[in-house]
Coordinates of C-alpha atoms in Angstrom, one line a residue:
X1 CA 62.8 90.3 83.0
X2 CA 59.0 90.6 82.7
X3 CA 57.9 91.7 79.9
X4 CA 57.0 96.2 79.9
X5 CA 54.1 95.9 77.9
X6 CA 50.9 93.8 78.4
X7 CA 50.0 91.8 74.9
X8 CA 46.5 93.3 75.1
X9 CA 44.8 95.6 77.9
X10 CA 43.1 93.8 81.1
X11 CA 39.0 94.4 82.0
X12 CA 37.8 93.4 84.6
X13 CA 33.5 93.9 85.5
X14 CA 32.6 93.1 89.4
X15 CA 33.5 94.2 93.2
X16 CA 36.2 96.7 93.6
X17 CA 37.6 98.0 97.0
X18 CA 39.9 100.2 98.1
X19 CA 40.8 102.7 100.7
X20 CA 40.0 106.1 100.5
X21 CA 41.4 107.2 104.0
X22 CA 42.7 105.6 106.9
X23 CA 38.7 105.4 108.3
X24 CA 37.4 105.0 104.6
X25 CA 37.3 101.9 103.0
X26 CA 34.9 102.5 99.2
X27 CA 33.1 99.1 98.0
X28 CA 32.9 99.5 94.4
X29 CA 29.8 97.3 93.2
X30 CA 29.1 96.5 89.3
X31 CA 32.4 98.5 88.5
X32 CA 34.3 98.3 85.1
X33 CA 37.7 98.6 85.3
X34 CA 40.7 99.0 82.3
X35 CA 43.8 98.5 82.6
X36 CA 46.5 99.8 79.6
X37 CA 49.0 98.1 77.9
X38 CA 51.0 100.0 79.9
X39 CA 49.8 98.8 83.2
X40 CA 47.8 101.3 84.3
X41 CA 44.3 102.3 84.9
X42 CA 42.6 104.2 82.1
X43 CA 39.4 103.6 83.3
X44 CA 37.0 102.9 86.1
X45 CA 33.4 103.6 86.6
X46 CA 30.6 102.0 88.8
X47 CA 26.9 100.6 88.9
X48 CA 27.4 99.8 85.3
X49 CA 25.0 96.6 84.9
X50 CA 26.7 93.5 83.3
X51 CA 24.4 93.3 80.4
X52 CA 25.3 96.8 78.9
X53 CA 29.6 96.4 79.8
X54 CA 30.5 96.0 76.0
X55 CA 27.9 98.4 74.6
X56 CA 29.9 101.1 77.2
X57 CA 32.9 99.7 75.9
X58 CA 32.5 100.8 72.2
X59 CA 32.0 104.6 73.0
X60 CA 34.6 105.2 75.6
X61 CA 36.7 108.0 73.6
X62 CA 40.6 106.9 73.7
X63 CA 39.5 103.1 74.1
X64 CA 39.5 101.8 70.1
X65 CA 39.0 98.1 69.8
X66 CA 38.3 97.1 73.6
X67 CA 35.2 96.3 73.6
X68 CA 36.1 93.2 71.7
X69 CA 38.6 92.4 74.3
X70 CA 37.6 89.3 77.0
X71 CA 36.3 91.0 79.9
X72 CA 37.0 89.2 83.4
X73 CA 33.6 89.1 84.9
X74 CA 33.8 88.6 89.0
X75 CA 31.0 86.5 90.1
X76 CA 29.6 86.3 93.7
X77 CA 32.3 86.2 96.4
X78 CA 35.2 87.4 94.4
X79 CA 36.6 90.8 94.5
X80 CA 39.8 92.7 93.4
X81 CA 41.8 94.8 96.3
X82 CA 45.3 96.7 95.8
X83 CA 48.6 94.8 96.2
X84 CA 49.4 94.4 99.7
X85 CA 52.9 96.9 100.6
X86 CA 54.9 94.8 102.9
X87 CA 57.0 98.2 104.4
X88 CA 59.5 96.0 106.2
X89 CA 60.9 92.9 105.4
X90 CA 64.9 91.1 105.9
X91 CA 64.7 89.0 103.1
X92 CA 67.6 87.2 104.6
X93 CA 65.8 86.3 107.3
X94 CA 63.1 84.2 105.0
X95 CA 64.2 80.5 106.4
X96 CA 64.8 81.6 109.5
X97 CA 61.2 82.6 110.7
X98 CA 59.7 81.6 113.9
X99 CA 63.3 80.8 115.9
X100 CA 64.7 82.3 118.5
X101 CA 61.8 83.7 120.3
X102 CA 61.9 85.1 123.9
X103 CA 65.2 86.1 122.9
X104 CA 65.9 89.6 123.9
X105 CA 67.0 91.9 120.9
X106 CA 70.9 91.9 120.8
X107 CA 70.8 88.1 122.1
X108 CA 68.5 87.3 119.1
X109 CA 71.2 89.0 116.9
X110 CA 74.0 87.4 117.9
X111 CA 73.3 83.9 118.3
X112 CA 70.6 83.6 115.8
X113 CA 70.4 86.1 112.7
X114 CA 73.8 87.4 112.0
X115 CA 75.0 83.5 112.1
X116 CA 72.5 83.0 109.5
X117 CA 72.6 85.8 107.5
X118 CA 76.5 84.8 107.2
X119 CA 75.7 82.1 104.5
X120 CA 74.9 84.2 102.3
X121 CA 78.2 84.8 101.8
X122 CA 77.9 81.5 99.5
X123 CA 75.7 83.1 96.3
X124 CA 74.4 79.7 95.3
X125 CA 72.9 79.8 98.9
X126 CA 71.4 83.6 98.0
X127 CA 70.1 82.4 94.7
X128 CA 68.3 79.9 96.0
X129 CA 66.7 81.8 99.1
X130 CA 66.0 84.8 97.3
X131 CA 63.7 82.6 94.5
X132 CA 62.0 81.3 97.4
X133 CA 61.5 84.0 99.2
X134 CA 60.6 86.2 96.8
X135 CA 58.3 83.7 95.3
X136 CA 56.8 83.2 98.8
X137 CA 56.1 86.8 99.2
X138 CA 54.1 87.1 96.0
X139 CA 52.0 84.0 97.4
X140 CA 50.6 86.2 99.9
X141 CA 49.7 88.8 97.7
X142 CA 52.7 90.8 98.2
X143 CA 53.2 93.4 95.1
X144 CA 55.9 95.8 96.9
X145 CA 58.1 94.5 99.5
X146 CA 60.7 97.0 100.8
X147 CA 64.0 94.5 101.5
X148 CA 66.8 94.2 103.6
X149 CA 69.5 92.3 102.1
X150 CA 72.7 91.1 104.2
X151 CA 75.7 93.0 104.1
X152 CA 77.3 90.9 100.9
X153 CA 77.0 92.6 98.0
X154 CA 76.7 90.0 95.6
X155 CA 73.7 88.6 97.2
X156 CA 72.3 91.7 97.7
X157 CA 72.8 92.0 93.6
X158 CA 71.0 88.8 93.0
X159 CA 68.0 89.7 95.5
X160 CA 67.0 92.4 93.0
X161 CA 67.6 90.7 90.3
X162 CA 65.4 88.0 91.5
X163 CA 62.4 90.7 92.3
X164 CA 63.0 92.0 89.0
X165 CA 62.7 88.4 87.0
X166 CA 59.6 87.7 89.0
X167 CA 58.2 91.0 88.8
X168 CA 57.5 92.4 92.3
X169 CA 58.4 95.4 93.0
X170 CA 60.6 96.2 95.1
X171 CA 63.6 99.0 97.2
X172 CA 66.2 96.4 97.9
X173 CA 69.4 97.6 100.4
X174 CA 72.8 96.3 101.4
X175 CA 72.8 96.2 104.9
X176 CA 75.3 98.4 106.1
X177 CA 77.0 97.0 109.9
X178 CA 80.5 97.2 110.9
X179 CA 80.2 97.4 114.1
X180 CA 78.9 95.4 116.7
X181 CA 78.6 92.2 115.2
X182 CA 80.9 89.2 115.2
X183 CA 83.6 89.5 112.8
X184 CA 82.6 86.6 110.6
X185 CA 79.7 89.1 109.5
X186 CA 80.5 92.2 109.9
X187 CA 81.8 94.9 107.0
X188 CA 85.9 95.1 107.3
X189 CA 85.7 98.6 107.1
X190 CA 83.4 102.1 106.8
X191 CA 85.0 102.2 103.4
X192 CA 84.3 98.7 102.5
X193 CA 80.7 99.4 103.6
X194 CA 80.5 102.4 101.6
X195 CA 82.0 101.1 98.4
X196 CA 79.9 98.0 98.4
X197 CA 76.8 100.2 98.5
X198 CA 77.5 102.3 95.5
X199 CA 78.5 99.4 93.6
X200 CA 75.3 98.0 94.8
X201 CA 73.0 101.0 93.7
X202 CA 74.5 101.0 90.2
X203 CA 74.3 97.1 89.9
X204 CA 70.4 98.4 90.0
X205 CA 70.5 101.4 88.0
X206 CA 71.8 99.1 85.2
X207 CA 69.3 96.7 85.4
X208 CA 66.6 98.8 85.9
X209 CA 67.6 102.1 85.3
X210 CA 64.3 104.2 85.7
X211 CA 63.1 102.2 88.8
X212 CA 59.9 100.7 87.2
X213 CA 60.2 97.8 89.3
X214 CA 63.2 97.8 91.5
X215 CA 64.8 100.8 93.2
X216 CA 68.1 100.9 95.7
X217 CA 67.6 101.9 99.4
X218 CA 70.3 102.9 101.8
X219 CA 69.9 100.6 104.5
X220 CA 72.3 101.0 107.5
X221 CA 70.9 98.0 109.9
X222 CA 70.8 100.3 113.0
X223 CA 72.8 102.9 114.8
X224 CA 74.5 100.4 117.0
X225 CA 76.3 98.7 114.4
X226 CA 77.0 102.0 112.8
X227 CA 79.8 104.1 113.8
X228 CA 79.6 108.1 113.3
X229 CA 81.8 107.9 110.5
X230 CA 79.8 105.3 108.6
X231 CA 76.4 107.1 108.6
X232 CA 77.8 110.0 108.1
X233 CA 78.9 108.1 104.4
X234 CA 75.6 106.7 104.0
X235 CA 74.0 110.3 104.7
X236 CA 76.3 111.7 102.2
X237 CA 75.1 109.3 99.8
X238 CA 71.5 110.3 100.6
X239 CA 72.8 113.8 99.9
X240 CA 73.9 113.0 96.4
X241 CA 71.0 111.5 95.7
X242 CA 67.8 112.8 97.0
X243 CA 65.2 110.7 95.5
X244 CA 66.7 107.7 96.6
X245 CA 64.4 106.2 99.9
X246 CA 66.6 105.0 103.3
X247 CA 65.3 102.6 105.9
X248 CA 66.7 101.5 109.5
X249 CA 64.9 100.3 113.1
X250 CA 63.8 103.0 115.4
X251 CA 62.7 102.9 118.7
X252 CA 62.2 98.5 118.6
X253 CA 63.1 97.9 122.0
X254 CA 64.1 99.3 125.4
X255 CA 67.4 97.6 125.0
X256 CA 68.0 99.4 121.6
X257 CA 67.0 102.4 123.0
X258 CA 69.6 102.1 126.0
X259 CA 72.4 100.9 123.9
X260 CA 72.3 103.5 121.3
X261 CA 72.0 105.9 123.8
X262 CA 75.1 104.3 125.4
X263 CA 77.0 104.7 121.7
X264 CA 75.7 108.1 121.1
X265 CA 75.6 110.1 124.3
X266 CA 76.0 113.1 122.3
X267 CA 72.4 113.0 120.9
X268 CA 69.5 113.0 123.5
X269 CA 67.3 110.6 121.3
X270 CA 67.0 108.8 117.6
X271 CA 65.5 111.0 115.8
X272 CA 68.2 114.2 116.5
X273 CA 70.6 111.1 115.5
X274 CA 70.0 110.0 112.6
X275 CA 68.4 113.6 111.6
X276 CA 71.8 114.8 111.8
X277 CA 73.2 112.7 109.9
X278 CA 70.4 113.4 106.7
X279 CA 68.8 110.0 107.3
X280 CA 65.7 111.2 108.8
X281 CA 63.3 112.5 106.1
X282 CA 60.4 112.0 103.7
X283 CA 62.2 109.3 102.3
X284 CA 63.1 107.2 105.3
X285 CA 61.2 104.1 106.7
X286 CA 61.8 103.8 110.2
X287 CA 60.8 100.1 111.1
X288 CA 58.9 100.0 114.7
X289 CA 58.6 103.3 116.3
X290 CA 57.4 101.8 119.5
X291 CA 58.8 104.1 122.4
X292 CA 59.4 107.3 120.8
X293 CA 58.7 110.3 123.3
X294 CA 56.4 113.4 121.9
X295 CA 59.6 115.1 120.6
X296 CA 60.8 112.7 118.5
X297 CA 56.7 111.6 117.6
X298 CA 56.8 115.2 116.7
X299 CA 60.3 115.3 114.5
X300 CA 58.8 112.3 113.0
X301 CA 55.7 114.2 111.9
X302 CA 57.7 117.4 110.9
X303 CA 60.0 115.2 108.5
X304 CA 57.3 113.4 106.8
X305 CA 59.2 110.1 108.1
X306 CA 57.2 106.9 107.6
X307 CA 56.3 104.5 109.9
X308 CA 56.7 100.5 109.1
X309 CA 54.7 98.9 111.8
X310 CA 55.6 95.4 112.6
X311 CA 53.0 94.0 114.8
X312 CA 53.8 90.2 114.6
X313 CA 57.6 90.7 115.6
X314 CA 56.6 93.5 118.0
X315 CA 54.6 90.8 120.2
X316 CA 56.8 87.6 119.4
X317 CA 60.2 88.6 120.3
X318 CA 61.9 89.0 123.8
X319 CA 59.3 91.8 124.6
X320 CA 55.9 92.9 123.8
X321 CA 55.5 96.0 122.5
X322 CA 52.5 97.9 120.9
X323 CA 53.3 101.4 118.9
X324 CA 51.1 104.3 119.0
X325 CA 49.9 103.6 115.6
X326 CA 46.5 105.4 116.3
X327 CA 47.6 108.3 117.0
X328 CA 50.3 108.3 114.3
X329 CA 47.3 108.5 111.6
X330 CA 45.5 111.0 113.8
X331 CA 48.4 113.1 113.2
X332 CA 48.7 112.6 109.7
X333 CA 52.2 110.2 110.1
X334 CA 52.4 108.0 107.2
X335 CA 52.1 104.6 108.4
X336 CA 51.8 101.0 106.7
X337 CA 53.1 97.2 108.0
X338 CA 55.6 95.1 107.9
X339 CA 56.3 91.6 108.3
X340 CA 59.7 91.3 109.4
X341 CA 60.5 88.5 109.0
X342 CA 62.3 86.5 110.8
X343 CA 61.9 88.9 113.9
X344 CA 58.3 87.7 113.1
X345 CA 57.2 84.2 111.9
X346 CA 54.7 85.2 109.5
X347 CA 55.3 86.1 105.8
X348 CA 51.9 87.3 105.7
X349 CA 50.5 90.7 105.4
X350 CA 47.3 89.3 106.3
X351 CA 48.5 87.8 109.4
X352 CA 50.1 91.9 110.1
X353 CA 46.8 93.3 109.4
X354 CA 45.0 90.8 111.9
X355 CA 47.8 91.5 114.7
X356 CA 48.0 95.4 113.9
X357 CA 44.2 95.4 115.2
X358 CA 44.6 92.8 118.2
X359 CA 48.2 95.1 119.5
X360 CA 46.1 97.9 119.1
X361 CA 43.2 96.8 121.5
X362 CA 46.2 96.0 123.9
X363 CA 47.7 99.5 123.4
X364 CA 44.1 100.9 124.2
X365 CA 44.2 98.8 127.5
X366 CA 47.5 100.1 128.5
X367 CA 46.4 103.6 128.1
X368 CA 43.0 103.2 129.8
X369 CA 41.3 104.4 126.6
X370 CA 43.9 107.4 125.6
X371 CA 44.9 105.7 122.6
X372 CA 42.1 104.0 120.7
X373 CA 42.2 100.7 118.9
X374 CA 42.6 100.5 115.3
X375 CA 39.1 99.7 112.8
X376 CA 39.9 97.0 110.4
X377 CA 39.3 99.7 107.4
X378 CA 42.4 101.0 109.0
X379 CA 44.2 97.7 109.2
X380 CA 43.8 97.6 105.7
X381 CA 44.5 100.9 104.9
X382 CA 47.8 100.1 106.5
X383 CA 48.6 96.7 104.4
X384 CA 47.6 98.9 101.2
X385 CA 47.8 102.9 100.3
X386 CA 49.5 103.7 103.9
X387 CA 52.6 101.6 102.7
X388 CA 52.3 103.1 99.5
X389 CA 52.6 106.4 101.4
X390 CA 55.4 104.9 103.2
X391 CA 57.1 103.7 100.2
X392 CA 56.4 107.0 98.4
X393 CA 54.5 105.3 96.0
X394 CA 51.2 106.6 96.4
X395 CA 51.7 108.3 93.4
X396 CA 51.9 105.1 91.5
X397 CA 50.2 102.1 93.8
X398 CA 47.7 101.8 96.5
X399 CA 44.2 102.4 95.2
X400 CA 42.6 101.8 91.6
X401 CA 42.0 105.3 90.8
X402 CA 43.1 106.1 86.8
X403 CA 46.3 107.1 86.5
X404 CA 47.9 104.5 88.7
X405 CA 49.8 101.5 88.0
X406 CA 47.1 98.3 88.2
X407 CA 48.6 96.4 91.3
X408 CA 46.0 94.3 92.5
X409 CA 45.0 91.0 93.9
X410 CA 42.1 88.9 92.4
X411 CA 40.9 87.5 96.0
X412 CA 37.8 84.9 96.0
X413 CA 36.1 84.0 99.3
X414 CA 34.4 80.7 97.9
X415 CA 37.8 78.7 96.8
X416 CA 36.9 74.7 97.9
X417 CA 40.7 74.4 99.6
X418 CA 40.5 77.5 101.2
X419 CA 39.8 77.7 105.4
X420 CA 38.1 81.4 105.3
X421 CA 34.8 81.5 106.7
X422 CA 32.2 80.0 104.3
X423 CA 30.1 82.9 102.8
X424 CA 26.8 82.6 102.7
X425 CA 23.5 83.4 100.2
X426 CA 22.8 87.0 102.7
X427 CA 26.3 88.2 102.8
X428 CA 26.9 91.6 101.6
X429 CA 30.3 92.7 100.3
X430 CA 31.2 94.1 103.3
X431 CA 30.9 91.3 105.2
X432 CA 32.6 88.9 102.2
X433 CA 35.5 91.3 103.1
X434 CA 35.3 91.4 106.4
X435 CA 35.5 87.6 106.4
X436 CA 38.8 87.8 103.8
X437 CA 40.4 89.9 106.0
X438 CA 39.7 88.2 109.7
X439 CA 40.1 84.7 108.5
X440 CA 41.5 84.0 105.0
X441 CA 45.3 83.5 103.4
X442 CA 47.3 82.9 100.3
X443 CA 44.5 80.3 98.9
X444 CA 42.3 83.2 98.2
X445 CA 44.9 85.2 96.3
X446 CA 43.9 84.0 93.2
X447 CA 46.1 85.9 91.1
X448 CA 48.3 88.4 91.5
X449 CA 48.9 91.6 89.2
X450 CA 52.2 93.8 89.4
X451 CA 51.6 96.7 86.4
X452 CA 48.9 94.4 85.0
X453 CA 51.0 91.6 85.0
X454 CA 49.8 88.5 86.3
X455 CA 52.6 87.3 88.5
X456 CA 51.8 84.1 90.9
X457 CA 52.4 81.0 89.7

């Protein structure tokens, strides 16, 4: 496990930007920034010059010593931005990215996923996805990554440990499915499903038993391999513990949509469903939300439900499908990105942000205006303090104001092996971003801090 404690505070003297809102994006230029022992932020403060940085230092009040600290001074072109909050993400799934496309939803189950989510029946095999996945995700500049494991517990088990010993942090869930899926992967029973998951979430309570890094999340897959019975166990779990987050699909495709419907003709939509069962609150990440009609737009807004947009996988699969993600934020829905992967082929958050804006200038084509297209400050509002609103970890993560834990990514735009646009002697910081955002990856993610800790290799 990483270590709690930093050996000495961080300081860092350069660019700093963050979101403020979903339209607000604040460029903070000659900033000095401290981060604790602890991890967090004790102190940020900008247009301090260069030259006077350690004279500041030595009369900050509750600072002693720092200003004999090394101070990381950002030069031209580099910049420090919050971890990116990937909201959905089947970490099974990691060496399966990119196959299967065109296949329609249940199709793409069947013959593709739950065959390979099956090996990880073998933990050898989940040990040594899991380190690559997980490793993977950092590379991108991934600091919280909210997982789906497979229905095995003991894989599941070694998922979080694995987040743990590389320090991401992360809600990790076994998936709960015993129903609707061949029997080589499927749960042998309700109670099977249900014991598994308890001894799941205290497998995690013992390894990190106040959640600094990794937390449990009830994760039944979807309603159609979910039987009354069994989300009415995982609801009762909820119940029993109400801090503890829940995730599930919602609304992915018109095929979900009609086959739930077909299992659950009691319930006129989703979001009565799964709000029945107590799965449907400020707690829950409901992955997609592509089709949802105003009621349940408006259950989802009266439950403080978030959102975990998947743009890649909503445009890749066997249909194309573009949420209303604009007017979620109008309305004050929390709402951040996934990648899901495999559904998508991208373990970037970067790639989410670029195909959250380009399904959003579809979605305002298909409403003839109605629904505008998405800014790029909102793009990356969405890869940043919207999942940590989604994660409810906004608290914690998402911005650099003091108080918060430091997760962060150094990001430089003038690396010699990286394929971002080259920056040039007029640029501003807004258009350094600009260019990060549109046309750079992992080779600008210099480093990457979880708590202050530097964690990419």
């Amino acid at each position: 496990m990483a270590s709690p404690t930093l050996n000495t505070p961080l300081l860092f003297h350069g660019t700093f930007i963050h979101s403020v809102s979903p339209e607000q994006v604040e460029i903070i230029l000659n900033g000095l920034l401290v981060v604790s022992h602890e991890g967090k932020i004790i102190f940020l403060r900008a247009n301090v010059p260069a030259p006077d940085v350690k004279k500041l230092l030595g009369f900050l009040p509750g600072l002693p010593n720092v200003s004999d600290l090394p101070i990381r001074f950002l030069t031209r072109g580099e910049f420090l931005v919050p971890g990116f909050i990937d909201t959905h993400n089947h970490a099974p799934q990691w060496t399966q990215r990119g196959t299967g496309r065109g296949l329609q939803i249940m199709d793409w189950l069947n013959k593709v996923t739950f065959p390979h989510e099956a090996k990880f029946e073998d933990p050898e095999y989940a040990r040594r996805t899991y380190a690559s996945c997980v490793e993977g995700f950092i590379k991108q500049g991934v600091t919280t990554a909210s997982y789906y494991g497979s229905l095995h517990g003991e894989a599941t088990k070694i998922l979080a440990d694995t987040c743990l010993e590389k320090g991401q942090r992360a809600l990790v869930g076994k998936c709960n499915m015993a129903r609707n899926a061949p029997s080589f992967y499927c749960d042998k029973s309700n109670k099977e499903s249900i014991d598994v998951t308890e001894d799941f979430i205290a497998h995690v309570e013992k390894i990190d038993p106040t959640g600094q890094l990794v937390q449990p999340i009830l994760t039944p897959r979807f309603a159609i391999c979910c039987d009354e019975e069994l989300l009415a166990g995982i609801g009762n779990i909820a119940r029993k513990n109400p801090s503890m987050m829940i995730q599930t699909h919602f609304n992915e495709t018109k095929q979900e949509v009609a086959v739930t419907k077909e299992l659950f003709p009691q319930f006129d939509n989703e979001a009565d469903l799964y709000e029945h069962f107590g799965l449907f609150s400020q707690r829950t990440i409901m992955a997609h939300c592509i089709y949802p009609n105003e009621y349940e737009i408006g259950k989802i807004k009266a439950n403080d439900v978030g959102v975990a947009h998947c743009p890649v996988s909503n445009t890749t699969g066997g249909e194309w499908g573009a949420a209303p993600i604009k007017e979620y934020l109008e309305m004050g829905i929390k709402v951040g990105l996934g990648t899901d992967s495999g559904g998508g082929f991208s373990s970037s958050i970067l790639d989410a942000t670029r195909q959250a804006f380009i399904t959003s200038l579809g979605r305002e084509l298909m409403t003839d205006g109605k629904d505008p297209a998405l800014t790029l400050n909102e793009c990356f509002y969405l890869a940043t303090l919207g999942g940590a609103k989604v994660c409810c970890m906004a608290d914690k993560i998402g911005t650099f104001e003091v108080g918060k834990e430091f997760d962060a990514l150094e990001i430089s735009t003038v690396v010699e092996d990286g394929q971002s646009t080259v920056v040039e002697d007029d640029d501003s910081a807004e258009v350094m971003f600009e260019k990060f955002l549109m046309t750079g990856d992992d080779r600008n993610i210099v480093k990457v801090f979880v708590k202050g800790r530097s964690i990419k290799k």
